[in-house]
XYZ file of C-alpha atoms in Angstrom:
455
model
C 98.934 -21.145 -86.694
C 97.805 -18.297 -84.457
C 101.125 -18.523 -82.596
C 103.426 -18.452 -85.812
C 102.004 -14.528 -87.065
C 101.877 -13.186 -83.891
C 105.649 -13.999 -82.683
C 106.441 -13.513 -86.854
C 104.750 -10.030 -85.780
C 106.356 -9.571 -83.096
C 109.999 -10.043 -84.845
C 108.937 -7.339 -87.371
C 108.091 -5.040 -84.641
C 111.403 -5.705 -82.831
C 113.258 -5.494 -86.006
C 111.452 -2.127 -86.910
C 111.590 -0.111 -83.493
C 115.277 -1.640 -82.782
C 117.059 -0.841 -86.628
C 115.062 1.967 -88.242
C 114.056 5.412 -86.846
C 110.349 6.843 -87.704
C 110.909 8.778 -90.752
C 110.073 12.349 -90.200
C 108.576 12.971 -93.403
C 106.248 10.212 -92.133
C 105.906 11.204 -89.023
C 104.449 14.429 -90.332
C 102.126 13.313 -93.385
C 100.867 11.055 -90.259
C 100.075 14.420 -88.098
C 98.791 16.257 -90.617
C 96.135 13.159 -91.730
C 95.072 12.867 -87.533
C 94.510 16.832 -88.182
C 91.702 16.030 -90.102
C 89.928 13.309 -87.694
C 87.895 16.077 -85.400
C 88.775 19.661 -87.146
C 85.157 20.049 -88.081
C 83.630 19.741 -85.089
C 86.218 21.145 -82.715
C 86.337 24.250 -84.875
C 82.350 24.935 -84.121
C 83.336 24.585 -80.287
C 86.397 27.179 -81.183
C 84.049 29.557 -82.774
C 81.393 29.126 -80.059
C 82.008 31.949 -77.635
C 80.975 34.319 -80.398
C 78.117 31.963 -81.472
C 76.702 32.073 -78.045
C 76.136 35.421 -78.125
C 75.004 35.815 -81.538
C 72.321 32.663 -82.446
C 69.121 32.700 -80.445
C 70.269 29.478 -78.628
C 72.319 31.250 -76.118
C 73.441 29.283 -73.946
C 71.761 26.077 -74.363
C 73.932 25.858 -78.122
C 76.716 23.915 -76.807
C 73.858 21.479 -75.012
C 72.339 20.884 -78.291
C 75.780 20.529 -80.499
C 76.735 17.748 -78.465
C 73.449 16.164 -78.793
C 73.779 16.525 -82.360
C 77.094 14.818 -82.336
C 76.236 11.596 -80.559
C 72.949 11.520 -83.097
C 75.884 11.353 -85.613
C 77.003 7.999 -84.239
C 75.175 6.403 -87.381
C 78.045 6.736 -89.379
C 80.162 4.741 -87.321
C 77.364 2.312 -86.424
C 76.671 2.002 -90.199
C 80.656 1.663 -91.068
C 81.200 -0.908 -88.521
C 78.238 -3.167 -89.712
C 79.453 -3.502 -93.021
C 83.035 -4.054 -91.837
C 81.818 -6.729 -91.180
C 79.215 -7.954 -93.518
C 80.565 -6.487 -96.652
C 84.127 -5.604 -96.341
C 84.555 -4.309 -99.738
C 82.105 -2.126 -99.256
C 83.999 -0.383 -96.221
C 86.952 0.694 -97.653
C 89.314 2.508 -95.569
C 90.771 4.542 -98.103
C 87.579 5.653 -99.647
C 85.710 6.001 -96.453
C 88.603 8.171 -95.139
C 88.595 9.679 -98.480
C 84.393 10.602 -98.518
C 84.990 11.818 -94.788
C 87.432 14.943 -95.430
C 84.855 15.816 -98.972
C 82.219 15.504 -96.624
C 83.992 17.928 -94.469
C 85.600 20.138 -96.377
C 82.034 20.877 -98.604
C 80.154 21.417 -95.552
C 82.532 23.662 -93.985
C 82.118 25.920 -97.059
C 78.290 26.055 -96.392
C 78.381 26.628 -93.152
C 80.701 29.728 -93.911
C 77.671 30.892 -96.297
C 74.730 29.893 -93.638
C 76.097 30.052 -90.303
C 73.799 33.046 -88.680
C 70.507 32.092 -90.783
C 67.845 31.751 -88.648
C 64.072 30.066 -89.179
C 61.015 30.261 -87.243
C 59.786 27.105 -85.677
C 56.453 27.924 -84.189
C 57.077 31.155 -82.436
C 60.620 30.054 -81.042
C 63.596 30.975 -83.269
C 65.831 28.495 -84.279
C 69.540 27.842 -86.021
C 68.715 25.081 -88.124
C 70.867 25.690 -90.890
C 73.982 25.705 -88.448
C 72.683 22.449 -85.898
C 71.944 21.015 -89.664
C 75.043 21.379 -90.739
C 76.972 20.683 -87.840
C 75.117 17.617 -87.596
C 77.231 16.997 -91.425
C 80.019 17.772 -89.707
C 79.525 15.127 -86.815
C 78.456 12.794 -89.127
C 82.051 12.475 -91.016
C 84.015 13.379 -87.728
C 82.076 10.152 -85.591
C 83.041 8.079 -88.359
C 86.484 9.405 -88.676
C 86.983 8.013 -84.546
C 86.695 4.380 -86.170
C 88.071 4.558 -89.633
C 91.185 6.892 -88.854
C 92.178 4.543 -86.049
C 91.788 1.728 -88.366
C 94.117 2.719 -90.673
C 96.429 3.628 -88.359
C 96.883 -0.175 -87.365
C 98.826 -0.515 -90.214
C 101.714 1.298 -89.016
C 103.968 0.407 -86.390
C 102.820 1.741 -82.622
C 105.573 4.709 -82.917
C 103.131 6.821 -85.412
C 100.132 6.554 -82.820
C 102.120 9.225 -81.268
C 101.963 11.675 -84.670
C 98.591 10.853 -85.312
C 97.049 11.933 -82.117
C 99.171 14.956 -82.310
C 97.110 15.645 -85.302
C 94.307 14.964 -83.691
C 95.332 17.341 -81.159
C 95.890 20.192 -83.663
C 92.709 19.886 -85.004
C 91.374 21.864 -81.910
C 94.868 23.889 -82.070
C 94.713 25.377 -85.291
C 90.961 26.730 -84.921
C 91.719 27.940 -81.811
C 94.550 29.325 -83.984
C 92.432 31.337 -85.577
C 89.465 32.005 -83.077
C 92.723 34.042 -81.179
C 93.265 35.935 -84.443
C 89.863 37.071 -84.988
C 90.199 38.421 -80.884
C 88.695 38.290 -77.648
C 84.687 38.591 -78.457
C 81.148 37.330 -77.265
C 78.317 38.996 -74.680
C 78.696 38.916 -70.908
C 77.475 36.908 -68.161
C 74.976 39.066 -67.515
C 72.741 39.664 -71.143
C 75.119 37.081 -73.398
C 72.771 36.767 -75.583
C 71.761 39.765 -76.428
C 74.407 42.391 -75.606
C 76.012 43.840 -78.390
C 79.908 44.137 -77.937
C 82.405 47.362 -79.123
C 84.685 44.879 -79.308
C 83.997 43.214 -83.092
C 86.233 40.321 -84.179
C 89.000 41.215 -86.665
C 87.316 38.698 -89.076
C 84.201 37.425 -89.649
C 82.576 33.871 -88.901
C 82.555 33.691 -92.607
C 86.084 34.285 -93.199
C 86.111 31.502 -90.231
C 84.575 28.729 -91.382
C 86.193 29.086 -94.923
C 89.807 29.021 -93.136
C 88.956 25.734 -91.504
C 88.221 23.776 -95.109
C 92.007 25.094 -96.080
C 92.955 23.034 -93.436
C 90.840 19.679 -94.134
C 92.082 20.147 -98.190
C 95.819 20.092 -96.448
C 94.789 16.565 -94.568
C 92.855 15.003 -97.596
C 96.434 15.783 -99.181
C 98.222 13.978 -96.652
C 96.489 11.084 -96.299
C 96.581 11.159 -100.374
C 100.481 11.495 -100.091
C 100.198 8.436 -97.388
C 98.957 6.415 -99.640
C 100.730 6.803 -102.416
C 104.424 7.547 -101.751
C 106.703 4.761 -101.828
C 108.486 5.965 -98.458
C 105.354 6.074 -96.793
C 103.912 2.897 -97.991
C 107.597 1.190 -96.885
C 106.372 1.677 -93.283
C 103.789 -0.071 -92.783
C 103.401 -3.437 -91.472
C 102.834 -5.065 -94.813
C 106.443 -4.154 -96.273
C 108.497 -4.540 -93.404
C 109.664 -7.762 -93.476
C 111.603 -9.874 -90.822
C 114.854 -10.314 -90.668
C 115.353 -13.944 -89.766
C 115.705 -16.331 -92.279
C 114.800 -18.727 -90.007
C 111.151 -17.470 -89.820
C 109.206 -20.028 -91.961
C 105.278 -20.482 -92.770
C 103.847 -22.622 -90.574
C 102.553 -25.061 -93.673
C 106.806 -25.556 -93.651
C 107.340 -25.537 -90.135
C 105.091 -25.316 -87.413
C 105.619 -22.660 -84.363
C 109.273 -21.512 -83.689
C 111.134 -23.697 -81.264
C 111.948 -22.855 -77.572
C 114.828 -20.997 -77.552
C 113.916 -19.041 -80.670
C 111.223 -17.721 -78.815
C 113.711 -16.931 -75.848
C 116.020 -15.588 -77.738
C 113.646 -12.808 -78.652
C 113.510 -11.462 -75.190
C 110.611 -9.092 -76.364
C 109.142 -5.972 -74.921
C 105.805 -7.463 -73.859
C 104.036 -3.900 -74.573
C 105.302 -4.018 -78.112
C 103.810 -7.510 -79.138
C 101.467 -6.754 -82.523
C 98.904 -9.904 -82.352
C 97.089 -9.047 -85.413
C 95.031 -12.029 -85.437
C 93.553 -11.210 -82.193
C 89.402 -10.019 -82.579
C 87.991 -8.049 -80.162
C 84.853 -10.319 -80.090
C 86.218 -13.819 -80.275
C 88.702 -12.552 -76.871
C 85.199 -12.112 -75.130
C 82.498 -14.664 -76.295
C 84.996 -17.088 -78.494
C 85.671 -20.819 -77.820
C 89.399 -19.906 -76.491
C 88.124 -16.655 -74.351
C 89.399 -18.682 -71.135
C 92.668 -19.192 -72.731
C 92.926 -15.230 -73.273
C 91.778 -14.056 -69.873
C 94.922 -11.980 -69.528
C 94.075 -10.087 -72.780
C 90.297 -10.004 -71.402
C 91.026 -8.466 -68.302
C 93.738 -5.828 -70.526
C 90.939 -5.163 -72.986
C 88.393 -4.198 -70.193
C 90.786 -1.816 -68.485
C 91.910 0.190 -71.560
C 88.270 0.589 -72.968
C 86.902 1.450 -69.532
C 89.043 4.551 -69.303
C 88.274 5.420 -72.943
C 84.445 5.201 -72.160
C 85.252 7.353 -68.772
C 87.222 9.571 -70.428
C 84.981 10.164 -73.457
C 81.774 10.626 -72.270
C 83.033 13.389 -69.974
C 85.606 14.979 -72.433
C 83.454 14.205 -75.792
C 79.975 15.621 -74.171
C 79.420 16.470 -70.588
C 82.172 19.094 -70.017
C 81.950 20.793 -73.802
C 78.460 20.960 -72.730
C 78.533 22.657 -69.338
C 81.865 24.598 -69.868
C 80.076 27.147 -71.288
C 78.285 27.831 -67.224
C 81.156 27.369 -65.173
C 83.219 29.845 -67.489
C 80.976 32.733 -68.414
C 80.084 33.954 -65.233
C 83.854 35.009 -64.945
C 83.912 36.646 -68.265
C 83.891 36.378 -72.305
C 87.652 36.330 -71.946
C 87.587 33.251 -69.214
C 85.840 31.151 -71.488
C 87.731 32.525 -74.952
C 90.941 31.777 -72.806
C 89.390 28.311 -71.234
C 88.342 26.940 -74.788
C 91.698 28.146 -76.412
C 94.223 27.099 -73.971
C 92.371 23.448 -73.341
C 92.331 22.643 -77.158
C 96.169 23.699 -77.062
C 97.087 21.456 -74.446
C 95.921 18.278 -76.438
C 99.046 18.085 -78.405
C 101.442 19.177 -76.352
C 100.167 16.407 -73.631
C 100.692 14.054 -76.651
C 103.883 15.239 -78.109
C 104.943 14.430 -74.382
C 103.943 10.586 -74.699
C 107.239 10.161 -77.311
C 109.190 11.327 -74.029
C 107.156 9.427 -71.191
C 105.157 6.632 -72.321
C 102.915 5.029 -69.788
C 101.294 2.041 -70.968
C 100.402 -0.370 -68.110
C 96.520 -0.364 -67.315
C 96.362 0.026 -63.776
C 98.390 3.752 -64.156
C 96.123 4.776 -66.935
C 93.184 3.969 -64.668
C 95.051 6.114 -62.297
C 95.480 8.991 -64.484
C 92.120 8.744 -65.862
C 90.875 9.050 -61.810
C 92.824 12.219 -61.836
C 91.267 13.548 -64.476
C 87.628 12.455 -62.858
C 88.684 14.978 -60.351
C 89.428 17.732 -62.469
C 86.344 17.688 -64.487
C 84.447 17.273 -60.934
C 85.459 20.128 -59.948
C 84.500 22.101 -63.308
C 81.044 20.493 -63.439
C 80.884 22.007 -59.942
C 81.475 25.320 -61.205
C 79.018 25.119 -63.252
C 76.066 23.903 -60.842
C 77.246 27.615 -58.833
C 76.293 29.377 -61.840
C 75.928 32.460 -61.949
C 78.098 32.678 -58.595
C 80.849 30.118 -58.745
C 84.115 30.547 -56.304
C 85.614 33.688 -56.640
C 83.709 35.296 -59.679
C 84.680 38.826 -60.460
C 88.204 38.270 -59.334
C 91.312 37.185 -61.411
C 92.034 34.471 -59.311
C 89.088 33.261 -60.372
C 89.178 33.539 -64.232
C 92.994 32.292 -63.812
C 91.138 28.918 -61.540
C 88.702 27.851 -63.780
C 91.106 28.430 -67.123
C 93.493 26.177 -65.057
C 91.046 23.792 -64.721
C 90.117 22.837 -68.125
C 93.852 23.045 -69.491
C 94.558 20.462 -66.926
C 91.800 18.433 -67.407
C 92.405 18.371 -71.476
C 95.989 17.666 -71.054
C 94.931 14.702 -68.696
C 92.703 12.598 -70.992
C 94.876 13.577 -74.315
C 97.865 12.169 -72.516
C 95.582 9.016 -71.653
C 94.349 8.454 -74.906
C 97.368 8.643 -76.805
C 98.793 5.768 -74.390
C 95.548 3.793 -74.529
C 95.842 3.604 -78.266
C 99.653 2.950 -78.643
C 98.832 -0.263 -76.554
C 95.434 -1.556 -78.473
C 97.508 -0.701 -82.043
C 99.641 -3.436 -80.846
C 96.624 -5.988 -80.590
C 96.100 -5.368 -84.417
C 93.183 -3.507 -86.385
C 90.122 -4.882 -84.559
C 91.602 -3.790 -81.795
C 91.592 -0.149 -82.778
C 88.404 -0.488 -84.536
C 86.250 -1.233 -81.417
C 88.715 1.763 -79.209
C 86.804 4.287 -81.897
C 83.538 2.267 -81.532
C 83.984 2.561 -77.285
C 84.986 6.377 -77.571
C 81.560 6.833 -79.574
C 79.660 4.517 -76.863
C 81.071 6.811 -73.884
C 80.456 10.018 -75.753
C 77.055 9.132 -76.734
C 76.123 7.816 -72.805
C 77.695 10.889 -71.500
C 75.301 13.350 -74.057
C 72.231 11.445 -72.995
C 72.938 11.861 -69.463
C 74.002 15.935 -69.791
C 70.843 16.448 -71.776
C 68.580 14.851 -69.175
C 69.934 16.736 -66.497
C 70.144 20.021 -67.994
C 66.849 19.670 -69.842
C 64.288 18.308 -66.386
C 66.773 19.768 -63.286
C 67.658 23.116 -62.927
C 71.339 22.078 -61.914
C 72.790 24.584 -64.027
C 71.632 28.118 -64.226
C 72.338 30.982 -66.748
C 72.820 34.367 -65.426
């Protein structure tokens, strides 16, 4: 029985990558939906080089935002439970749907109560903006598993789009974060110093921009699912082209030589019956060892990956880039979101989806970020501070290290959409896991060592 949908899947696959073309119009509503997955929070890390040197957190803010956002995790904890208890319940449209309102009201607030402060004690806090931020983790940790989700029922081709949303959901604040200009305190008194050099808009003006932006993906994924050439893409409506594919009530598996005769891609086999859990810990998990050992791999590298892209480096960039400037770090935050989607446009082009050269890549990219968490343990004094070549180092850095694990993660996913929904539903529930180990880890250490020092 298992057999019969997943070579039926497979001929729908074939059929779909080898007659049709991704429509455009598609292609697009796809992007603009993924836009919407980590806007929210990626637009507070835009913005933070002038919140740095305006809250009283200084530079222990980015520290405690990704705290916040692995506290977050709830959401998809909670959304994954009743997944699976109470289906229903956990409907991918409306969850989607309650994720970009949650966003888009909370952005609005946070344009109204972004700089109020409180007194806790006789320490000053943000609370309205860690609060709030907090919202905005809440519905962008839950948007990792339910985004993916939904994305399984397209064909592998629109994993592409969508994480080229995802990428422009750091591009477009940093969009506007270059608009506003080049601002924030120096190394030396950043957070105190008052700059000459005010931003051509407000934080205000800011934060209301960025809920223009979720309203445009709410609309898209509205438009997704209810336009008739959308809704012809997916899975569900394309249909095989063999007669000769019956149910297996009428006929059993396919013979022999209909299965040769297929002569498939193996990377483009969709086994939608395949769960994540029963591959592991099911009666048949020695018959699956192959797709064991596959599974392992590809969520290994997005636990790496994740726990030093979703927490440790946001949290330390902030040290290894100041001490060269206000316009090092700008420049660094800017140019690193930016190189998200272009390293994922670049996956339609050169696709890489055999484990062993993602692990690769994904050592590559341990490098990189080794040698910016370096940086930032020299703090205030890293290599070459006060010179260009310097600056121009540790900018290069981080837009190589971005591009790295946004070219990995686009390929990691095109492979586990092909294993079906579960699939993709435990790659979001693994990218929370590694971002969530990776904040512990970067709190401890920057909260009991003194491994990295402001100047």
């Amino acid at each position: 029985f298992q057999h019969y949908y997943i070579t039926n899947n497979l001929r729908i696959e074939n059929r779909y990558m080898m007659d049709t073309q991704m429509k455009p119009s598609v292609s697009l509503l796809i992007t603009l939906f993924g836009m919407g997955s980590w806007i929210a929070i990626n637009g507070v890390m835009a913005e933070l080089p002038l919140l740095v040197a305006k809250l009283p957190e200084g530079w222990n803010l980015p520290t405690y935002l990704v705290l916040i956002i692995q506290v977050a995790n709830i959401g998809p904890i909670f959304f994954t439970i009743m997944r699976h208890y109470k289906r229903s319940f956990a409907s991918l449209k409306y969850t989607a749907y309650s994720i970009l309102l949650l966003g888009f009201v909370t952005a609005i607030l946070l344009s109204q109560f972004w700089d109020k402060v409180v007194e806790i004690g006789s320490k000053k806090s943000s609370l309205p903006l860690l609060f709030l931020s907090f919202i905005f983790a809440l519905s962008d940790c839950t948007s990792s598993v339910v985004f993916l989700t939904f994305m399984a029922k397209y064909p592998s081709g629109y994993m592409v789009p969508f994480y080229i949303g995802g990428g422009m959901s750091g591009v477009m604040p940093s969009m506007l974060t270059l608009a506003q200009g080049t601002v924030g305190g120096t190394c030396s008194n950043v957070s105190t110093s008052d700059s000459s050099d005010e931003p051509r808009f407000g934080v205000n003006l800011y934060f209301g921009l960025l809920s223009i932006f979720v309203v445009i993906s709410g609309t898209a994924f509205y438009l997704l699912n209810n336009l008739d050439f959308s809704r012809n893409e997916r899975y569900s409506n394309i249909q095989p082209d063999s007669p000769s594919i019956q149910s297996p009530e009428q006929d059993g598996s396919p013979t022999l030589e209909e299965n040769a005769s297929l002569s498939p891609d193996p990377n483009e086999i969709k086994s939608t019956n395949i769960r994540v859990y029963d591959v592991f810990f099911g009666t048949r998990s020695l018959e699956l060892t192959q797709i064991k050992w596959t599974l392992v791999q590809l969520y290994s590298v997005i636990i790496i990956v994740s726990a030093l892209g979703n927490a440790v480096i946001p949290a330390i960039l902030s040290y290894a880039c100041l001490p060269y400037g206000p316009t090092a770090y700008h420049l660094a935050t800017e140019l690193g979101l930016m190189a998200n989607p272009i390293c994922c446009f670049l996956a339609f082009f050169v696709a890489c989806k055999r484990p062993p050269i993602l692990g690769m890549l994904c050592s590559v990219s341990v490098i990189f970020a080794t040698f910016i968490i370096y940086s930032a343990t020299l703090s205030p004094s890293p290599w070459l501070v006060g010179t260009t070549e310097g600056s121009v180092l540790i900018i290069l850095l981080n837009v190589l290290w971005t591009g790295t694990i946004s070219y990995i993660k686009v390929n990691v996913a095109s492979v586990l959409q092909q294993y079906g929904e579960n699939a993709l539903m435990f790659c979001g529930i693994v990218t929370q896991l590694g971002a969530c180990l990776g904040a512990i880890t970067i709190f401890l250490i920057n909260s009991y060592t003194n491994s990295f020092t402001p100047c």
